[in-house]
Amino acid sequence: MDKEMRQKFWDTLCSFEGKEPASDMKKLSETIKYPKFLYRYRAVSNNTIVALQENKVYFSSADSYDDPFDTYLRIDWNKIKSMIASLNIKSEDAYERFILPLKNHNILTGLDNQELKKKFEKLSEEDLLCYIVDVLSKYIRPMMQKNSHSICFSQDYNNENLWLKYANNHKGFCLVFDMEDNDSWLCARENKCKNCIITNSTKTLYPIYYSDEKYDATNYAIKQLIFSGIINIFKDKELAQKFVDENPEIWEREKVSLIKHKCHEYDKEWRMILGNTPNERALLKWRPYGVVLGLRISDIDEKLVIAAAQRAGIKHFFRSCINLLDNLDVREMTEMEINK
């Protein structure tokens, strides 16, 4: 997908209010044109070799990515100040207005109402602002990154920057996935897969949108703060779920995860987002169409990668090279080269 198509995808996504998810998904799908192949750059390590030979592709949490702004909640602090100012916390009815939503959700059950009122009356607008800034910055933002899991791909097989960043300066390899080969998708084929979080979760590949503008996630962040408070302060999971059901934030996870700063545009990234937060590291089984060996891969690592790929049933092998026009390219390896 080119820039214009990614722009159309993003504009369509941002138009959704979450009231009709099925209809939204249909509209969004119409803006996505999947490439024939997707690519995943890897360094050579024990973990990547084992994953290769077992056809396993692992989800990672956003807090482990190299970009600290990946899946980062952008908050308009002036909007937060306006919200606090609108409370007018020194007015006579401020406390009643404050506890009304708590009453509506039965959050005050078991609390000392008078003690809560005393604490509220001692608050200043600055105290409340500092508290909210502290919680959103130090807890909610990191929590959202930790709980957001995805797998990243590129639509570009000869991306010099990705070879440098993720394939150990051309010393690694690149996996090639055929989007049109249904037989290569190995998930959900065994009885044990019925209870797998991948089988029972939403997972769709989306293009990343690149922009110097920021997506305003202030309202999303506030709702996450309230949800977290119900869980951690009031210890009420049932009430927390009720709050989520009554205040759905459909598509917000995608909007936060699928926008990156324009400086990353060269990645031409696609991302599979996991709809649930797993209790253990989540993975999917997807056999690559082929493997591209890095320009500077060592003889030992080349043999390791080829052996692991053959064990996984991968049939196509390519070597990264510099062509006659002095551009990075690939060529398919001969059988003699593969089995040397």
mmCIF file of C-alpha atoms in Angstrom:
data_model
loop_
_atom_site.group_PDB
_atom_site.id
_atom_site.type_symbol
_atom_site.label_atom_id
_atom_site.label_comp_id
_atom_site.label_asym_id
_atom_site.label_seq_id
_atom_site.Cartn_x
_atom_site.Cartn_y
_atom_site.Cartn_z
ATOM 1 C CA MET A 1 0.000 0.000 0.000
ATOM 2 C CA ASP A 2 1.314 3.450 -0.907
ATOM 3 C CA LYS A 3 1.007 6.654 1.150
ATOM 4 C CA GLU A 4 -2.347 7.626 -0.296
ATOM 5 C CA MET A 5 -3.869 4.226 0.447
ATOM 6 C CA ARG A 6 -2.523 4.266 3.997
ATOM 7 C CA GLN A 7 -4.001 7.745 4.423
ATOM 8 C CA LYS A 8 -7.401 6.494 3.256
ATOM 9 C CA PHE A 9 -7.159 3.545 5.656
ATOM 10 C CA TRP A 10 -6.349 5.850 8.575
ATOM 11 C CA ASP A 11 -9.079 8.387 7.767
ATOM 12 C CA THR A 12 -11.609 5.559 7.584
ATOM 13 C CA LEU A 13 -10.434 4.110 10.903
ATOM 14 C CA CYS A 14 -10.631 7.503 12.629
ATOM 15 C CA SER A 15 -14.186 8.043 11.368
ATOM 16 C CA PHE A 16 -15.465 5.110 13.439
ATOM 17 C CA GLU A 17 -17.328 5.786 16.685
ATOM 18 C CA GLY A 18 -17.584 2.102 17.537
ATOM 19 C CA LYS A 19 -21.363 1.914 17.349
ATOM 20 C CA GLU A 20 -21.440 -0.636 14.503
ATOM 21 C CA PRO A 21 -18.239 -2.725 14.678
ATOM 22 C CA ALA A 22 -19.247 -5.250 11.992
ATOM 23 C CA SER A 23 -20.127 -2.512 9.512
ATOM 24 C CA ASP A 24 -16.945 -0.635 10.448
ATOM 25 C CA MET A 25 -14.809 -3.713 9.812
ATOM 26 C CA LYS A 26 -16.336 -4.163 6.377
ATOM 27 C CA LYS A 27 -15.629 -0.528 5.461
ATOM 28 C CA LEU A 28 -12.084 -0.751 6.804
ATOM 29 C CA SER A 29 -11.368 -3.974 4.914
ATOM 30 C CA GLU A 30 -12.323 -2.234 1.679
ATOM 31 C CA THR A 31 -9.488 0.262 2.190
ATOM 32 C CA ILE A 32 -6.830 -2.430 2.745
ATOM 33 C CA LYS A 33 -4.937 -3.924 -0.173
ATOM 34 C CA TYR A 34 -2.737 -6.741 1.079
ATOM 35 C CA PRO A 35 0.574 -7.347 -0.692
ATOM 36 C CA LYS A 36 1.384 -10.794 -2.078
ATOM 37 C CA PHE A 37 4.267 -11.167 0.401
ATOM 38 C CA LEU A 38 5.113 -9.798 3.817
ATOM 39 C CA TYR A 39 8.600 -9.856 5.337
ATOM 40 C CA ARG A 40 10.009 -10.184 8.839
ATOM 41 C CA TYR A 41 13.669 -9.378 9.511
ATOM 42 C CA ARG A 42 15.489 -11.422 12.182
ATOM 43 C CA ALA A 43 18.915 -11.624 13.784
ATOM 44 C CA VAL A 44 20.444 -15.068 14.262
ATOM 45 C CA SER A 45 20.043 -16.326 17.841
ATOM 46 C CA ASN A 46 19.006 -19.508 19.635
ATOM 47 C CA ASN A 47 15.455 -18.159 19.941
ATOM 48 C CA THR A 48 15.066 -17.152 16.295
ATOM 49 C CA ILE A 49 16.512 -20.442 15.026
ATOM 50 C CA VAL A 50 14.157 -22.515 17.211
ATOM 51 C CA ALA A 51 11.176 -20.348 16.191
ATOM 52 C CA LEU A 52 12.156 -20.774 12.529
ATOM 53 C CA GLN A 53 12.351 -24.562 12.630
ATOM 54 C CA GLU A 54 9.035 -24.780 14.516
ATOM 55 C CA ASN A 55 7.206 -22.280 12.268
ATOM 56 C CA LYS A 56 6.436 -20.073 15.256
ATOM 57 C CA VAL A 57 5.946 -16.312 15.098
ATOM 58 C CA TYR A 58 5.733 -14.599 18.475
ATOM 59 C CA PHE A 59 3.703 -11.587 19.550
ATOM 60 C CA SER A 60 5.630 -8.907 21.455
ATOM 61 C CA SER A 61 4.400 -6.218 23.816
ATOM 62 C CA ALA A 62 4.786 -2.605 22.717
ATOM 63 C CA ASP A 63 7.002 -1.762 25.698
ATOM 64 C CA SER A 64 9.695 -4.047 24.220
ATOM 65 C CA TYR A 65 9.846 -2.216 20.861
ATOM 66 C CA ASP A 66 12.747 0.076 20.040
ATOM 67 C CA ASP A 67 10.462 3.076 19.497
ATOM 68 C CA PRO A 68 9.430 4.510 22.907
ATOM 69 C CA PHE A 69 6.445 6.200 21.233
ATOM 70 C CA ASP A 70 5.022 2.935 19.889
ATOM 71 C CA THR A 71 1.440 2.504 21.163
ATOM 72 C CA TYR A 72 1.987 5.612 23.281
ATOM 73 C CA LEU A 73 -1.086 7.382 24.640
ATOM 74 C CA ARG A 74 -0.884 10.975 23.407
ATOM 75 C CA ILE A 75 -2.650 13.116 26.000
ATOM 76 C CA ASP A 76 -3.840 16.708 25.643
ATOM 77 C CA TRP A 77 -3.005 18.086 29.090
ATOM 78 C CA ASN A 78 -4.950 21.285 28.403
ATOM 79 C CA LYS A 79 -8.021 19.119 27.904
ATOM 80 C CA ILE A 80 -7.323 17.459 31.280
ATOM 81 C CA LYS A 81 -7.034 20.911 32.901
ATOM 82 C CA SER A 82 -10.365 21.921 31.367
ATOM 83 C CA MET A 83 -12.012 18.757 32.704
ATOM 84 C CA ILE A 84 -10.733 19.515 36.195
ATOM 85 C CA ALA A 85 -11.734 23.183 35.967
ATOM 86 C CA SER A 86 -15.245 22.159 34.934
ATOM 87 C CA LEU A 87 -15.597 20.292 38.234
ATOM 88 C CA ASN A 88 -15.228 23.600 40.094
ATOM 89 C CA ILE A 89 -14.182 21.554 43.114
ATOM 90 C CA LYS A 90 -14.654 24.384 45.630
ATOM 91 C CA SER A 91 -18.323 24.872 44.789
ATOM 92 C CA GLU A 92 -21.004 23.630 47.212
ATOM 93 C CA ASP A 93 -22.254 20.816 45.004
ATOM 94 C CA ALA A 94 -18.818 19.765 43.701
ATOM 95 C CA TYR A 95 -18.607 16.666 45.881
ATOM 96 C CA GLU A 96 -22.096 15.494 44.917
ATOM 97 C CA ARG A 97 -21.257 15.900 41.245
ATOM 98 C CA PHE A 98 -18.001 14.053 41.826
ATOM 99 C CA ILE A 99 -19.597 11.008 43.488
ATOM 100 C CA LEU A 100 -22.625 10.806 41.173
ATOM 101 C CA PRO A 101 -20.914 8.512 38.622
ATOM 102 C CA LEU A 102 -19.471 6.513 41.537
ATOM 103 C CA LYS A 103 -22.982 6.048 42.889
ATOM 104 C CA ASN A 104 -24.336 5.124 39.484
ATOM 105 C CA HIS A 105 -21.772 2.331 39.234
ATOM 106 C CA ASN A 106 -22.138 1.268 42.889
ATOM 107 C CA ILE A 107 -18.492 2.147 43.486
ATOM 108 C CA LEU A 108 -19.145 3.739 46.906
ATOM 109 C CA THR A 109 -20.314 0.464 48.412
ATOM 110 C CA GLY A 110 -18.272 -0.301 51.539
ATOM 111 C CA LEU A 111 -16.489 3.071 51.597
ATOM 112 C CA ASP A 112 -16.609 5.672 54.364
ATOM 113 C CA ASN A 113 -18.482 8.432 52.520
ATOM 114 C CA GLN A 114 -17.684 11.113 55.111
ATOM 115 C CA GLU A 115 -13.980 10.279 55.071
ATOM 116 C CA LEU A 116 -13.973 10.463 51.265
ATOM 117 C CA LYS A 117 -15.755 13.807 51.428
ATOM 118 C CA LYS A 118 -13.148 15.243 53.832
ATOM 119 C CA LYS A 119 -10.332 14.204 51.513
ATOM 120 C CA PHE A 120 -12.126 15.674 48.501
ATOM 121 C CA GLU A 121 -12.705 19.037 50.235
ATOM 122 C CA LYS A 122 -8.981 19.343 50.963
ATOM 123 C CA LEU A 123 -8.112 18.958 47.279
ATOM 124 C CA SER A 124 -7.103 21.865 45.081
ATOM 125 C CA GLU A 125 -7.329 21.856 41.289
ATOM 126 C CA GLU A 126 -3.535 21.691 41.172
ATOM 127 C CA ASP A 127 -3.475 18.693 43.539
ATOM 128 C CA LEU A 128 -5.955 16.849 41.343
ATOM 129 C CA LEU A 129 -4.076 17.750 38.156
ATOM 130 C CA CYS A 130 -0.749 16.576 39.600
ATOM 131 C CA TYR A 131 -2.325 13.307 40.717
ATOM 132 C CA ILE A 132 -3.905 12.608 37.313
ATOM 133 C CA VAL A 133 -0.711 13.559 35.440
ATOM 134 C CA ASP A 134 1.301 11.275 37.709
ATOM 135 C CA VAL A 135 -1.011 8.277 37.307
ATOM 136 C CA LEU A 136 -1.448 8.664 33.550
ATOM 137 C CA SER A 137 2.276 9.173 32.923
ATOM 138 C CA LYS A 138 3.756 6.620 35.311
ATOM 139 C CA TYR A 139 1.105 3.910 35.295
ATOM 140 C CA ILE A 140 -1.547 4.082 32.560
ATOM 141 C CA ARG A 141 0.798 4.770 29.633
ATOM 142 C CA PRO A 142 3.295 1.990 30.537
ATOM 143 C CA MET A 143 0.428 -0.395 31.351
ATOM 144 C CA MET A 144 -1.154 0.132 27.925
ATOM 145 C CA GLN A 145 2.162 -0.509 26.184
ATOM 146 C CA LYS A 146 2.792 -3.626 28.276
ATOM 147 C CA ASN A 147 -0.701 -4.991 27.541
ATOM 148 C CA SER A 148 -0.629 -4.270 23.792
ATOM 149 C CA HIS A 149 0.693 -7.235 21.799
ATOM 150 C CA SER A 150 1.424 -7.378 18.100
ATOM 151 C CA ILE A 151 3.606 -8.864 15.369
ATOM 152 C CA CYS A 152 5.333 -6.516 12.934
ATOM 153 C CA PHE A 153 6.019 -7.137 9.241
ATOM 154 C CA SER A 154 7.193 -5.069 6.293
ATOM 155 C CA GLN A 155 6.020 -5.071 2.686
ATOM 156 C CA ASP A 156 9.621 -4.451 1.569
ATOM 157 C CA TYR A 157 12.113 -7.311 1.101
ATOM 158 C CA ASN A 158 15.236 -5.221 0.457
ATOM 159 C CA ASN A 159 14.903 -2.476 3.054
ATOM 160 C CA GLU A 160 18.424 -1.440 4.042
ATOM 161 C CA ASN A 161 17.299 0.174 7.294
ATOM 162 C CA LEU A 162 15.429 -2.938 8.433
ATOM 163 C CA TRP A 163 18.400 -5.140 7.602
ATOM 164 C CA LEU A 164 20.464 -2.847 9.829
ATOM 165 C CA LYS A 165 17.967 -2.536 12.693
ATOM 166 C CA TYR A 166 16.454 -6.000 12.989
ATOM 167 C CA ALA A 167 18.799 -8.357 11.131
ATOM 168 C CA ASN A 168 22.058 -7.455 12.858
ATOM 169 C CA ASN A 169 23.556 -5.242 10.183
ATOM 170 C CA HIS A 170 22.790 -7.671 7.307
ATOM 171 C CA LYS A 171 24.176 -10.639 9.304
ATOM 172 C CA GLY A 172 20.737 -12.133 9.909
ATOM 173 C CA PHE A 173 17.892 -13.324 7.703
ATOM 174 C CA CYS A 174 14.478 -12.291 6.464
ATOM 175 C CA LEU A 175 11.353 -14.481 6.527
ATOM 176 C CA VAL A 176 9.016 -14.314 3.518
ATOM 177 C CA PHE A 177 5.298 -14.964 4.144
ATOM 178 C CA ASP A 178 2.901 -15.682 1.295
ATOM 179 C CA MET A 179 -0.399 -13.946 2.056
ATOM 180 C CA GLU A 180 -2.246 -15.997 -0.559
ATOM 181 C CA ASP A 181 -1.129 -19.454 0.611
ATOM 182 C CA ASN A 182 -3.771 -20.689 3.050
ATOM 183 C CA ASP A 183 -1.950 -23.993 3.531
ATOM 184 C CA SER A 184 0.969 -22.189 5.165
ATOM 185 C CA TRP A 185 -1.289 -21.029 8.032
ATOM 186 C CA LEU A 186 -0.814 -23.774 10.641
ATOM 187 C CA CYS A 187 -2.832 -22.375 13.561
ATOM 188 C CA ALA A 188 -6.115 -23.916 14.784
ATOM 189 C CA ARG A 189 -5.444 -27.320 13.183
ATOM 190 C CA GLU A 190 -5.150 -29.354 16.371
ATOM 191 C CA ASN A 191 -7.631 -30.118 19.165
ATOM 192 C CA LYS A 192 -5.496 -28.245 21.701
ATOM 193 C CA CYS A 193 -5.892 -25.101 19.585
ATOM 194 C CA LYS A 194 -9.513 -24.742 20.740
ATOM 195 C CA ASN A 195 -8.354 -23.208 24.027
ATOM 196 C CA CYS A 196 -5.602 -21.098 22.493
ATOM 197 C CA ILE A 197 -5.826 -17.331 22.977
ATOM 198 C CA ILE A 198 -4.908 -16.847 19.308
ATOM 199 C CA THR A 199 -7.772 -19.014 18.081
ATOM 200 C CA ASN A 200 -10.224 -17.200 20.357
ATOM 201 C CA SER A 201 -9.006 -13.665 19.796
ATOM 202 C CA THR A 202 -9.412 -11.054 17.112
ATOM 203 C CA LYS A 203 -6.264 -10.775 15.004
ATOM 204 C CA THR A 204 -6.136 -8.811 11.801
ATOM 205 C CA LEU A 205 -3.250 -7.460 9.773
ATOM 206 C CA TYR A 206 -3.356 -3.696 9.343
ATOM 207 C CA PRO A 207 -1.050 -1.210 7.622
ATOM 208 C CA ILE A 208 0.719 1.345 9.786
ATOM 209 C CA TYR A 209 -0.085 4.997 9.075
ATOM 210 C CA TYR A 210 2.782 7.508 9.283
ATOM 211 C CA SER A 211 2.238 11.132 10.224
ATOM 212 C CA ASP A 212 3.772 14.108 12.030
ATOM 213 C CA GLU A 213 0.347 14.661 13.586
ATOM 214 C CA LYS A 214 -0.597 12.852 16.794
ATOM 215 C CA TYR A 215 -3.711 10.881 17.605
ATOM 216 C CA ASP A 216 -5.434 12.408 20.641
ATOM 217 C CA ALA A 217 -6.027 9.524 23.075
ATOM 218 C CA THR A 218 -7.038 11.703 26.045
ATOM 219 C CA ASN A 219 -10.554 10.299 26.462
ATOM 220 C CA TYR A 220 -9.253 6.763 26.043
ATOM 221 C CA ALA A 221 -6.601 7.393 28.702
ATOM 222 C CA ILE A 222 -9.159 8.775 31.171
ATOM 223 C CA LYS A 223 -11.383 5.721 30.759
ATOM 224 C CA GLN A 224 -8.370 3.473 31.255
ATOM 225 C CA LEU A 225 -7.595 5.407 34.449
ATOM 226 C CA ILE A 226 -11.131 4.856 35.764
ATOM 227 C CA PHE A 227 -11.055 1.162 34.816
ATOM 228 C CA SER A 228 -7.681 0.725 36.526
ATOM 229 C CA GLY A 229 -8.967 2.495 39.642
ATOM 230 C CA ILE A 230 -11.943 0.148 39.893
ATOM 231 C CA ILE A 231 -9.623 -2.855 39.585
ATOM 232 C CA ASN A 232 -6.767 -1.728 41.832
ATOM 233 C CA ILE A 233 -8.456 0.513 44.401
ATOM 234 C CA PHE A 234 -11.902 -1.023 44.727
ATOM 235 C CA LYS A 235 -10.781 -4.572 43.822
ATOM 236 C CA ASP A 236 -13.991 -5.190 41.887
ATOM 237 C CA LYS A 237 -13.448 -7.064 38.600
ATOM 238 C CA GLU A 238 -17.179 -7.483 37.997
ATOM 239 C CA LEU A 239 -17.746 -3.744 38.328
ATOM 240 C CA ALA A 240 -14.745 -3.052 36.089
ATOM 241 C CA GLN A 241 -16.226 -5.270 33.394
ATOM 242 C CA LYS A 242 -19.563 -3.494 33.774
ATOM 243 C CA PHE A 243 -17.799 -0.162 33.273
ATOM 244 C CA VAL A 244 -16.144 -1.477 30.086
ATOM 245 C CA ASP A 245 -19.459 -2.796 28.780
ATOM 246 C CA GLU A 246 -21.172 0.542 29.431
ATOM 247 C CA ASN A 247 -18.270 2.603 28.085
ATOM 248 C CA PRO A 248 -16.915 0.650 25.111
ATOM 249 C CA GLU A 249 -13.784 1.962 23.460
ATOM 250 C CA ILE A 250 -14.003 -0.008 20.229
ATOM 251 C CA TRP A 251 -11.216 0.831 17.741
ATOM 252 C CA GLU A 252 -9.205 2.886 20.246
ATOM 253 C CA ARG A 253 -6.587 0.158 20.654
ATOM 254 C CA GLU A 254 -6.137 0.126 16.871
ATOM 255 C CA LYS A 255 -5.976 3.913 16.584
ATOM 256 C CA VAL A 256 -3.257 4.113 19.235
ATOM 257 C CA SER A 257 -1.257 1.176 17.812
ATOM 258 C CA LEU A 258 -1.457 1.919 14.092
ATOM 259 C CA ILE A 259 -0.010 5.437 13.907
ATOM 260 C CA LYS A 260 3.720 6.117 13.987
ATOM 261 C CA HIS A 261 5.881 9.170 13.454
ATOM 262 C CA LYS A 262 6.746 9.948 9.845
ATOM 263 C CA CYS A 263 10.433 9.270 10.484
ATOM 264 C CA HIS A 264 9.575 5.536 10.519
ATOM 265 C CA GLU A 265 7.874 5.660 7.132
ATOM 266 C CA TYR A 266 10.686 3.716 5.462
ATOM 267 C CA ASP A 267 9.586 0.607 7.429
ATOM 268 C CA LYS A 268 6.437 0.203 5.283
ATOM 269 C CA GLU A 269 5.102 -1.689 8.254
ATOM 270 C CA TRP A 270 2.106 -3.966 8.682
ATOM 271 C CA ARG A 271 0.963 -5.077 12.097
ATOM 272 C CA MET A 272 -1.101 -7.924 13.494
ATOM 273 C CA ILE A 273 -2.715 -6.803 16.761
ATOM 274 C CA LEU A 274 -3.829 -9.288 19.403
ATOM 275 C CA GLY A 275 -7.270 -8.363 20.751
ATOM 276 C CA ASN A 276 -6.724 -9.902 24.204
ATOM 277 C CA THR A 277 -3.929 -9.618 26.752
ATOM 278 C CA PRO A 278 -2.320 -13.084 27.073
ATOM 279 C CA ASN A 279 -1.268 -14.676 30.362
ATOM 280 C CA GLU A 280 1.813 -16.083 28.646
ATOM 281 C CA ARG A 281 3.705 -15.154 25.516
ATOM 282 C CA ALA A 282 1.374 -15.586 22.565
ATOM 283 C CA LEU A 283 2.404 -17.025 19.230
ATOM 284 C CA LEU A 284 0.971 -18.199 15.954
ATOM 285 C CA LYS A 285 2.166 -20.963 13.636
ATOM 286 C CA TRP A 286 2.732 -19.756 10.094
ATOM 287 C CA ARG A 287 5.128 -21.455 7.691
ATOM 288 C CA PRO A 288 7.172 -18.950 5.659
ATOM 289 C CA TYR A 289 7.251 -19.216 1.890
ATOM 290 C CA GLY A 290 10.978 -18.635 1.946
ATOM 291 C CA VAL A 291 14.045 -17.233 3.686
ATOM 292 C CA VAL A 292 16.412 -14.488 2.511
ATOM 293 C CA LEU A 293 19.978 -14.750 3.838
ATOM 294 C CA GLY A 294 21.634 -11.486 4.795
ATOM 295 C CA LEU A 295 24.414 -9.929 2.757
ATOM 296 C CA ARG A 296 26.927 -10.413 5.593
ATOM 297 C CA ILE A 297 25.672 -13.629 7.185
ATOM 298 C CA SER A 298 28.513 -15.920 8.306
ATOM 299 C CA ASP A 299 28.976 -19.403 6.869
ATOM 300 C CA ILE A 300 28.073 -20.983 10.227
ATOM 301 C CA ASP A 301 24.898 -18.929 10.648
ATOM 302 C CA GLU A 302 23.941 -19.566 7.017
ATOM 303 C CA LYS A 303 24.048 -23.327 7.636
ATOM 304 C CA LEU A 304 22.032 -22.943 10.849
ATOM 305 C CA VAL A 305 19.309 -20.917 9.129
ATOM 306 C CA ILE A 306 19.081 -23.238 6.108
ATOM 307 C CA ALA A 307 18.929 -26.358 8.294
ATOM 308 C CA ALA A 308 16.207 -24.867 10.514
ATOM 309 C CA ALA A 309 14.199 -23.720 7.499
ATOM 310 C CA GLN A 310 14.440 -27.129 5.811
ATOM 311 C CA ARG A 311 13.271 -28.784 9.026
ATOM 312 C CA ALA A 312 10.272 -26.438 8.992
ATOM 313 C CA GLY A 313 9.372 -27.464 5.448
ATOM 314 C CA ILE A 314 10.399 -24.203 3.786
ATOM 315 C CA LYS A 315 11.223 -24.671 0.110
ATOM 316 C CA HIS A 316 12.546 -21.347 -1.178
ATOM 317 C CA PHE A 317 15.914 -19.810 -0.331
ATOM 318 C CA PHE A 318 17.261 -16.463 -1.448
ATOM 319 C CA ARG A 319 20.472 -14.553 -0.939
ATOM 320 C CA SER A 320 20.655 -10.805 -0.444
ATOM 321 C CA CYS A 321 23.022 -9.184 -2.950
ATOM 322 C CA ILE A 322 24.057 -5.919 -4.578
ATOM 323 C CA ASN A 323 22.937 -5.834 -8.208
ATOM 324 C CA LEU A 324 24.608 -4.293 -11.270
ATOM 325 C CA LEU A 325 22.844 -0.982 -10.562
ATOM 326 C CA ASP A 326 24.447 -0.938 -7.103
ATOM 327 C CA ASN A 327 21.111 -1.469 -5.367
ATOM 328 C CA LEU A 328 20.286 -3.994 -2.664
ATOM 329 C CA ASP A 329 18.498 -6.943 -4.260
ATOM 330 C CA VAL A 330 17.910 -10.694 -3.829
ATOM 331 C CA ARG A 331 18.508 -13.736 -5.994
ATOM 332 C CA GLU A 332 17.221 -17.278 -5.575
ATOM 333 C CA MET A 333 19.860 -19.753 -4.422
ATOM 334 C CA THR A 334 20.740 -22.837 -6.447
ATOM 335 C CA GLU A 335 20.275 -26.318 -5.008
ATOM 336 C CA MET A 336 24.052 -26.681 -4.882
ATOM 337 C CA GLU A 337 24.385 -23.512 -2.775
ATOM 338 C CA ILE A 338 21.627 -24.642 -0.403
ATOM 339 C CA ASN A 339 23.103 -28.104 0.185
ATOM 340 C CA LYS A 340 26.801 -27.230 0.216
#
